[in-house]
């Protein structure tokens, strides 16, 4: 293989997607990651592209923001969306994957790509030459974190993220737990543990009194709303989680023929169907307390935990005014960032940033300046482009991590009052635009890339 033209640090979701996209332009890549020799506290696998929290990539429907984003990056040739499709699990209206198979498929594709040179080491400095993409994720620390701070001269921000527990299917009492998706969307993809009012109130009381793990700076820093610990939500009010992750709406307990007072849902976590995760049960309770309190849930009295919930501090850049919409540094256009570190929040959003950064890095190698690269990006009428524009916009005064949402897109013209019709118009406009971008990128690459 010829000398790598792009160095990518980090082989997570964004880094793997970025590496793949660079090679589609016939450009060699050096992909550096500390796995399997080293791992962060949130990682467990030796393989790349590990899903550290949920195994869900959110809604599949095109009329949802997440579904639209997934379809856009599929059209643009995402490696990771292809892997997700190959490892999909039953999950109602969501795209959930077998996280082990997903990670293995991505790792195999990356390792077998002749244009990708893999180096196993921990990086402490930013390379001084060449095109570089930093995709080390929100747990970046140590020498590299300090090097980023020194190079950018801009303080990073922080927030806390969490993962939910996983239990074995055989330990769930299916005389109590029943299979159903809310409103029967997806059939019987979820296991539901119903609670009556007395059981719910006892559970909430125990949850609030349970001993929590001591996490440095937790009480002084932000918690992202999309991964709020279950006990933090419960502390906001006695019914908060009953209108959140324990929402019983659209469910019927077959033992009573009625809607439960509250309901805990469990989602399949692997292809063989022997592991299930507690949906929405991110937590910072101590492990022994998780076992005690979560076994109060009807149907989980004898639950066997293969992984307890954990919390970790995430780091992200104060990106507006610092990064361009192609995820390059404004003052250093050959240095790119990708993934949650940029302030995009979520698996698919991270993949999207890696896809954009990877293509833009390839264009940089081909001699295209920042201005020319920006003209080639998906527009703000697409979810991919809107996310990139959000993290780069100096107009965003109170920056915080952002999921894909329809509020990022400019409204259709003329105005449409019906919510459903409006969303459909946004979807149609976006996909028409993204197909035009995909065609332009294909012409630039040629037709012999992987």
Coordinates of C-alpha atoms in Angstrom, one line a residue:
X1 CA 0.0 0.0 0.0
X2 CA 1.2 3.5 -0.8
X3 CA 2.0 5.9 2.0
X4 CA -1.3 6.9 3.9
X5 CA -2.6 10.3 2.9
X6 CA -5.1 10.6 5.8
X7 CA -4.5 9.8 9.4
X8 CA -7.7 9.0 11.4
X9 CA -7.4 8.7 15.2
X10 CA -10.1 6.6 16.7
X11 CA -11.9 3.5 15.3
X12 CA -15.4 4.1 16.7
X13 CA -18.5 4.8 14.7
X14 CA -17.4 8.1 13.2
X15 CA -13.7 7.0 12.7
X16 CA -14.6 3.8 10.9
X17 CA -17.1 5.5 8.6
X18 CA -14.6 8.3 7.9
X19 CA -11.9 5.7 7.0
X20 CA -14.2 3.9 4.6
X21 CA -15.3 7.1 2.9
X22 CA -11.7 8.2 2.3
X23 CA -10.9 4.9 0.6
X24 CA -13.8 5.3 -1.7
X25 CA -11.8 8.1 -3.3
X26 CA -8.8 5.6 -3.7
X27 CA -6.9 7.4 -1.0
X28 CA -5.0 5.3 1.6
X29 CA -5.7 5.8 5.3
X30 CA -3.8 5.2 8.5
X31 CA -6.4 4.3 11.2
X32 CA -5.0 4.5 14.7
X33 CA -6.8 3.0 17.7
X34 CA -5.7 1.7 21.1
X35 CA -7.9 -1.4 20.8
X36 CA -7.5 -4.2 21.6
X37 CA -4.4 -3.2 23.8
X38 CA -6.4 -0.5 25.6
X39 CA -10.0 0.6 26.3
X40 CA -11.9 3.4 27.8
X41 CA -14.0 2.7 30.9
X42 CA -17.1 2.6 28.7
X43 CA -15.8 0.0 26.2
X44 CA -15.9 -3.8 26.6
X45 CA -15.2 -5.3 23.1
X46 CA -11.9 -5.7 21.3
X47 CA -13.6 -4.8 18.0
X48 CA -14.2 -1.4 16.3
X49 CA -17.4 0.6 16.1
X50 CA -18.6 -0.5 19.5
X51 CA -22.1 0.6 20.6
X52 CA -21.4 1.5 24.2
X53 CA -24.9 2.5 25.4
X54 CA -28.1 1.3 23.8
X55 CA -28.2 -1.1 20.8
X56 CA -30.9 1.1 19.2
X57 CA -30.3 3.4 16.3
X58 CA -33.7 4.9 17.0
X59 CA -36.8 5.2 14.7
X60 CA -36.8 3.7 11.2
X61 CA -39.8 5.6 9.8
X62 CA -38.8 8.1 7.1
X63 CA -41.2 10.6 8.7
X64 CA -39.0 10.7 11.8
X65 CA -35.9 12.8 11.9
X66 CA -33.7 9.8 12.8
X67 CA -35.2 7.7 10.1
X68 CA -34.6 10.4 7.5
X69 CA -31.0 10.8 8.6
X70 CA -30.4 7.0 8.3
X71 CA -31.9 7.0 4.8
X72 CA -29.8 10.0 3.7
X73 CA -26.5 8.4 4.7
X74 CA -27.5 5.0 3.2
X75 CA -28.0 6.9 -0.1
X76 CA -24.5 8.5 0.4
X77 CA -23.0 5.0 0.8
X78 CA -22.6 4.5 4.5
X79 CA -20.6 1.4 5.5
X80 CA -22.1 1.4 9.0
X81 CA -25.7 1.7 7.8
X82 CA -25.1 -1.4 5.7
X83 CA -23.8 -3.2 8.7
X84 CA -26.8 -2.1 10.7
X85 CA -29.2 -3.4 8.1
X86 CA -27.4 -6.8 8.1
X87 CA -27.6 -7.1 11.9
X88 CA -31.1 -5.7 12.6
X89 CA -33.2 -7.1 15.4
X90 CA -36.9 -7.0 16.0
X91 CA -37.6 -3.6 17.7
X92 CA -41.0 -2.3 16.7
X93 CA -40.5 0.9 14.7
X94 CA -36.9 1.3 15.7
X95 CA -33.7 0.0 14.1
X96 CA -31.9 -2.0 16.8
X97 CA -28.9 -4.2 16.1
X98 CA -27.0 -7.1 17.5
X99 CA -24.1 -5.0 18.9
X100 CA -21.5 -7.8 18.7
X101 CA -22.3 -8.8 15.1
X102 CA -22.5 -5.2 14.1
X103 CA -19.1 -4.4 15.5
X104 CA -17.5 -7.5 14.0
X105 CA -18.9 -6.8 10.5
X106 CA -17.6 -3.3 10.6
X107 CA -14.2 -4.4 11.9
X108 CA -13.9 -7.2 9.3
X109 CA -14.7 -4.7 6.5
X110 CA -12.2 -2.2 7.8
X111 CA -9.4 -4.7 8.4
X112 CA -9.9 -6.3 5.0
X113 CA -9.8 -3.0 3.1
X114 CA -6.4 -2.9 1.3
X115 CA -6.2 0.9 1.5
X116 CA -6.5 1.0 5.3
X117 CA -3.4 0.5 7.5
X118 CA -4.3 -0.2 11.1
X119 CA -2.0 0.9 13.9
X120 CA -2.7 -0.2 17.5
X121 CA -1.4 2.5 19.9
X122 CA -2.6 5.3 22.1
X123 CA -2.1 8.7 20.6
X124 CA -0.9 11.6 22.8
X125 CA -0.3 14.3 20.2
X126 CA -1.9 15.6 17.0
X127 CA 0.2 14.8 13.9
X128 CA 1.9 18.0 12.6
X129 CA 1.6 17.1 8.9
X130 CA -0.9 15.7 6.5
X131 CA -4.7 15.5 6.7
X132 CA -5.9 14.3 10.1
X133 CA -9.3 13.4 11.4
X134 CA -9.7 13.1 15.2
X135 CA -12.6 10.8 16.0
X136 CA -11.6 9.6 19.5
X137 CA -15.1 10.1 21.0
X138 CA -16.4 11.8 24.0
X139 CA -14.1 10.0 26.4
X140 CA -11.0 11.6 25.0
X141 CA -8.5 12.3 27.8
X142 CA -4.9 12.5 28.8
X143 CA -2.2 13.8 26.4
X144 CA -4.5 13.9 23.3
X145 CA -7.1 15.9 25.2
X146 CA -4.5 18.4 26.3
X147 CA -3.0 18.5 22.8
X148 CA -6.5 19.4 21.4
X149 CA -6.9 22.1 24.0
X150 CA -3.5 23.5 23.1
X151 CA -4.0 23.4 19.4
X152 CA -7.5 24.9 19.3
X153 CA -7.2 27.3 22.2
X154 CA -10.8 26.8 23.0
X155 CA -12.2 25.2 26.1
X156 CA -14.1 21.9 25.7
X157 CA -17.4 21.4 27.4
X158 CA -18.6 18.4 29.3
X159 CA -21.8 16.4 30.0
X160 CA -22.6 13.0 31.4
X161 CA -23.9 10.0 29.5
X162 CA -25.1 6.6 30.6
X163 CA -25.8 3.0 29.6
X164 CA -28.7 0.8 30.6
X165 CA -28.4 -2.7 32.2
X166 CA -28.7 -5.9 30.2
X167 CA -30.4 -9.1 31.6
X168 CA -30.7 -12.7 30.3
X169 CA -34.0 -13.7 28.7
X170 CA -34.2 -16.9 30.7
X171 CA -34.2 -14.9 34.0
X172 CA -37.3 -12.9 33.0
X173 CA -40.6 -14.3 34.3
X174 CA -42.7 -14.5 31.2
X175 CA -45.7 -15.5 33.2
X176 CA -45.7 -11.8 34.1
X177 CA -43.8 -10.1 31.3
X178 CA -45.7 -10.0 28.0
X179 CA -44.7 -9.3 24.4
X180 CA -46.1 -6.3 22.6
X181 CA -45.0 -3.0 21.0
X182 CA -46.8 0.2 22.0
X183 CA -49.9 0.4 19.7
X184 CA -48.7 -2.9 18.2
X185 CA -46.2 -1.1 16.0
X186 CA -43.8 -3.9 15.2
X187 CA -45.8 -6.7 16.7
X188 CA -44.3 -8.5 19.7
X189 CA -40.8 -7.0 19.6
X190 CA -40.7 -5.8 23.2
X191 CA -41.0 -7.6 26.6
X192 CA -43.2 -5.6 29.0
X193 CA -43.1 -5.8 32.7
X194 CA -46.4 -4.3 34.0
X195 CA -46.8 -2.5 37.3
X196 CA -49.9 -1.6 39.3
X197 CA -50.0 1.6 41.3
X198 CA -48.7 0.1 44.5
X199 CA -45.8 -1.7 42.8
X200 CA -44.9 1.5 40.9
X201 CA -44.9 3.7 44.0
X202 CA -42.8 1.2 46.0
X203 CA -40.3 1.0 43.1
X204 CA -40.0 4.8 42.8
X205 CA -39.5 5.1 46.5
X206 CA -36.7 2.5 46.5
X207 CA -35.2 4.1 43.4
X208 CA -34.9 7.5 45.1
X209 CA -33.4 6.1 48.3
X210 CA -30.9 3.8 46.5
X211 CA -27.2 4.5 46.9
X212 CA -25.5 6.0 43.9
X213 CA -22.0 5.6 42.6
X214 CA -19.7 8.6 43.4
X215 CA -18.9 10.1 40.0
X216 CA -16.5 13.0 40.0
X217 CA -18.1 16.4 39.0
X218 CA -21.5 14.8 38.3
X219 CA -23.5 17.3 40.3
X220 CA -21.7 20.2 38.7
X221 CA -22.0 19.3 35.1
X222 CA -24.8 18.8 32.6
X223 CA -26.7 15.6 32.0
X224 CA -27.9 15.1 28.4
X225 CA -31.7 14.8 28.4
X226 CA -31.6 11.9 26.0
X227 CA -29.6 9.8 28.4
X228 CA -31.0 11.0 31.7
X229 CA -30.4 8.5 34.6
X230 CA -33.7 6.9 35.6
X231 CA -33.2 8.0 39.2
X232 CA -32.6 11.6 38.1
X233 CA -35.9 11.6 36.2
X234 CA -37.7 10.0 39.1
X235 CA -36.5 12.8 41.4
X236 CA -38.3 15.4 39.2
X237 CA -41.7 14.1 40.3
X238 CA -43.6 11.0 41.3
X239 CA -45.1 10.5 37.8
X240 CA -42.2 11.7 35.7
X241 CA -40.9 8.2 34.7
X242 CA -44.5 7.0 34.3
X243 CA -44.9 9.5 31.5
X244 CA -41.4 8.7 30.2
X245 CA -39.7 5.4 29.8
X246 CA -42.4 3.6 31.9
X247 CA -45.2 5.0 29.8
X248 CA -48.0 2.3 29.6
X249 CA -49.9 4.0 26.7
X250 CA -50.6 1.6 23.8
X251 CA -50.0 -1.5 25.9
X252 CA -52.5 -4.1 27.3
X253 CA -51.6 -6.5 30.0
X254 CA -53.1 -9.9 28.8
X255 CA -53.6 -11.0 32.4
X256 CA -56.1 -8.1 33.1
X257 CA -57.1 -7.0 29.7
X258 CA -56.3 -3.4 30.8
X259 CA -53.6 -0.9 30.4
X260 CA -51.0 -1.2 33.2
X261 CA -50.5 1.7 35.6
X262 CA -46.8 1.8 34.5
X263 CA -44.7 -0.6 32.3
X264 CA -41.0 -1.3 32.0
X265 CA -40.0 -2.3 28.4
X266 CA -37.1 -4.5 27.5
X267 CA -35.6 -4.7 24.0
X268 CA -33.7 -7.5 22.4
X269 CA -30.0 -6.8 22.5
X270 CA -28.4 -9.6 20.4
X271 CA -29.3 -11.8 17.4
X272 CA -29.8 -15.0 19.4
X273 CA -32.4 -13.2 21.5
X274 CA -31.0 -14.3 24.8
X275 CA -30.1 -10.8 26.1
X276 CA -32.5 -7.9 26.7
X277 CA -31.8 -4.3 27.8
X278 CA -34.0 -2.2 30.1
X279 CA -35.2 0.6 27.8
X280 CA -34.6 4.0 29.3
X281 CA -32.9 2.6 32.5
X282 CA -29.6 4.5 32.2
X283 CA -28.4 4.8 35.8
X284 CA -25.6 5.7 38.2
X285 CA -26.8 3.4 41.0
X286 CA -24.2 1.2 42.5
X287 CA -24.2 -2.3 41.0
X288 CA -25.6 -4.0 44.1
X289 CA -28.4 -1.4 44.3
X290 CA -29.3 -1.9 40.6
X291 CA -29.7 -5.6 41.3
X292 CA -31.8 -5.0 44.4
X293 CA -34.0 -2.2 43.1
X294 CA -34.5 -3.4 39.5
X295 CA -35.5 -6.8 40.8
X296 CA -38.5 -5.1 42.3
X297 CA -39.9 -4.8 38.8
X298 CA -42.6 -7.5 38.2
X299 CA -41.1 -10.1 36.0
X300 CA -37.5 -9.3 36.9
X301 CA -37.5 -10.7 40.5
X302 CA -34.8 -13.2 39.5
X303 CA -33.1 -11.2 36.7
X304 CA -29.5 -12.1 35.9
X305 CA -27.5 -9.1 34.9
X306 CA -24.8 -9.6 32.3
X307 CA -24.0 -5.9 32.4
X308 CA -25.0 -3.2 34.9
X309 CA -25.8 0.4 34.0
X310 CA -22.8 2.8 34.0
X311 CA -22.3 6.5 33.7
X312 CA -19.3 8.3 32.2
X313 CA -18.3 11.9 31.5
X314 CA -18.5 12.9 27.9
X315 CA -16.4 15.7 26.3
X316 CA -17.4 17.8 23.3
X317 CA -15.9 20.8 21.6
X318 CA -17.5 24.3 21.7
X319 CA -17.8 23.9 17.9
X320 CA -19.7 27.0 16.7
X321 CA -17.1 29.4 15.2
X322 CA -14.4 26.7 15.7
X323 CA -15.4 24.1 13.1
X324 CA -16.6 24.4 9.5
X325 CA -19.7 22.5 8.3
X326 CA -17.3 19.9 6.8
X327 CA -16.0 19.3 10.4
X328 CA -12.6 20.9 9.6
X329 CA -11.1 23.4 12.0
X330 CA -11.6 26.9 10.5
X331 CA -8.0 28.0 11.3
X332 CA -6.5 24.7 10.3
X333 CA -8.4 23.3 7.3
X334 CA -6.4 20.0 7.1
X335 CA -7.5 19.1 10.7
X336 CA -10.9 17.5 11.1
X337 CA -13.0 16.2 13.9
X338 CA -15.8 13.7 13.8
X339 CA -18.3 12.0 16.1
X340 CA -19.8 13.0 19.4
X341 CA -16.8 15.2 20.2
X342 CA -18.1 17.7 17.7
X343 CA -21.5 18.1 19.5
X344 CA -23.6 15.8 17.4
X345 CA -25.5 13.5 19.8
X346 CA -26.4 9.9 18.9
X347 CA -25.1 6.9 17.0
X348 CA -26.4 7.8 13.6
X349 CA -25.5 11.5 14.0
X350 CA -21.9 10.4 14.8
X351 CA -21.9 8.2 11.7
X352 CA -23.2 11.1 9.6
X353 CA -20.4 13.3 10.9
X354 CA -17.8 10.7 10.0
X355 CA -19.2 10.3 6.6
X356 CA -19.0 14.0 5.9
X357 CA -15.6 14.4 7.4
X358 CA -14.2 11.4 5.6
X359 CA -15.3 12.7 2.2
X360 CA -14.1 16.3 3.0
X361 CA -10.7 15.0 4.1
X362 CA -10.4 13.1 0.8
X363 CA -11.2 16.2 -1.1
X364 CA -8.5 18.1 0.9
X365 CA -6.0 15.5 -0.2
X366 CA -7.2 16.0 -3.8
X367 CA -6.3 19.7 -3.4
X368 CA -9.7 21.2 -2.8
X369 CA -9.7 24.2 -0.4
X370 CA -12.2 24.7 2.4
X371 CA -14.5 26.9 0.3
X372 CA -14.7 24.4 -2.5
X373 CA -15.4 21.6 -0.1
X374 CA -18.2 23.4 1.6
X375 CA -19.9 23.9 -1.7
X376 CA -20.0 20.1 -2.2
X377 CA -21.7 19.3 1.1
X378 CA -25.3 18.3 1.6
X379 CA -27.4 21.5 2.0
X380 CA -29.2 22.7 5.1
X381 CA -32.5 21.2 3.7
X382 CA -31.1 17.8 4.4
X383 CA -30.7 16.3 7.9
X384 CA -27.0 15.5 7.3
X385 CA -26.3 19.1 6.2
X386 CA -28.5 20.7 8.9
X387 CA -26.6 18.9 11.7
X388 CA -23.3 19.9 10.2
X389 CA -24.5 23.5 9.9
X390 CA -25.8 23.5 13.5
X391 CA -22.5 22.5 15.1
X392 CA -20.6 25.1 12.9
X393 CA -23.0 28.0 13.3
X394 CA -21.6 31.0 15.3
X395 CA -25.2 32.1 15.8
X396 CA -25.7 29.2 18.3
X397 CA -25.0 31.0 21.6
X398 CA -25.7 28.2 24.1
X399 CA -24.3 25.2 22.4
X400 CA -25.2 21.8 23.6
X401 CA -25.2 18.3 22.0
X402 CA -27.8 17.9 19.3
X403 CA -29.8 15.0 18.0
X404 CA -31.3 15.0 14.5
X405 CA -34.7 16.8 14.6
X406 CA -37.0 18.4 12.1
X407 CA -36.5 21.8 13.9
X408 CA -33.1 22.0 12.3
X409 CA -34.6 22.1 8.8
X410 CA -35.9 25.2 7.1
X411 CA -39.7 25.1 6.7
X412 CA -41.2 24.1 3.4
X413 CA -42.3 26.9 1.0
X414 CA -45.2 27.5 0.8
X415 CA -46.1 27.0 4.4
X416 CA -47.9 23.7 5.3
X417 CA -50.0 23.7 8.5
X418 CA -50.6 19.9 8.8
X419 CA -47.8 18.4 10.9
X420 CA -47.8 15.1 8.9
X421 CA -47.9 16.8 5.5
X422 CA -45.2 19.2 6.6
X423 CA -42.9 16.4 7.7
X424 CA -43.6 14.5 4.5
X425 CA -42.7 17.6 2.5
X426 CA -39.4 18.0 4.4
X427 CA -38.6 14.3 3.8
X428 CA -39.3 14.5 0.0
X429 CA -37.2 17.7 -0.3
X430 CA -34.4 16.3 1.7
X431 CA -34.1 13.0 -0.2
X432 CA -34.3 14.7 -3.6
X433 CA -31.4 16.9 -2.6
X434 CA -29.3 14.1 -1.1
X435 CA -29.7 12.0 -4.2
X436 CA -28.3 14.9 -6.2
X437 CA -25.3 15.1 -3.8
X438 CA -24.8 11.4 -4.0
X439 CA -24.6 11.6 -7.8
X440 CA -22.1 14.4 -7.7
X441 CA -19.9 12.5 -5.2
X442 CA -20.1 9.4 -7.3
X443 CA -18.9 11.2 -10.4
X444 CA -16.0 12.6 -8.4
X445 CA -14.9 9.2 -7.0
X446 CA -15.3 7.2 -10.2
X447 CA -16.9 3.8 -10.0
X448 CA -14.0 1.6 -8.9
X449 CA -13.9 2.4 -5.2
X450 CA -15.0 -0.1 -2.5

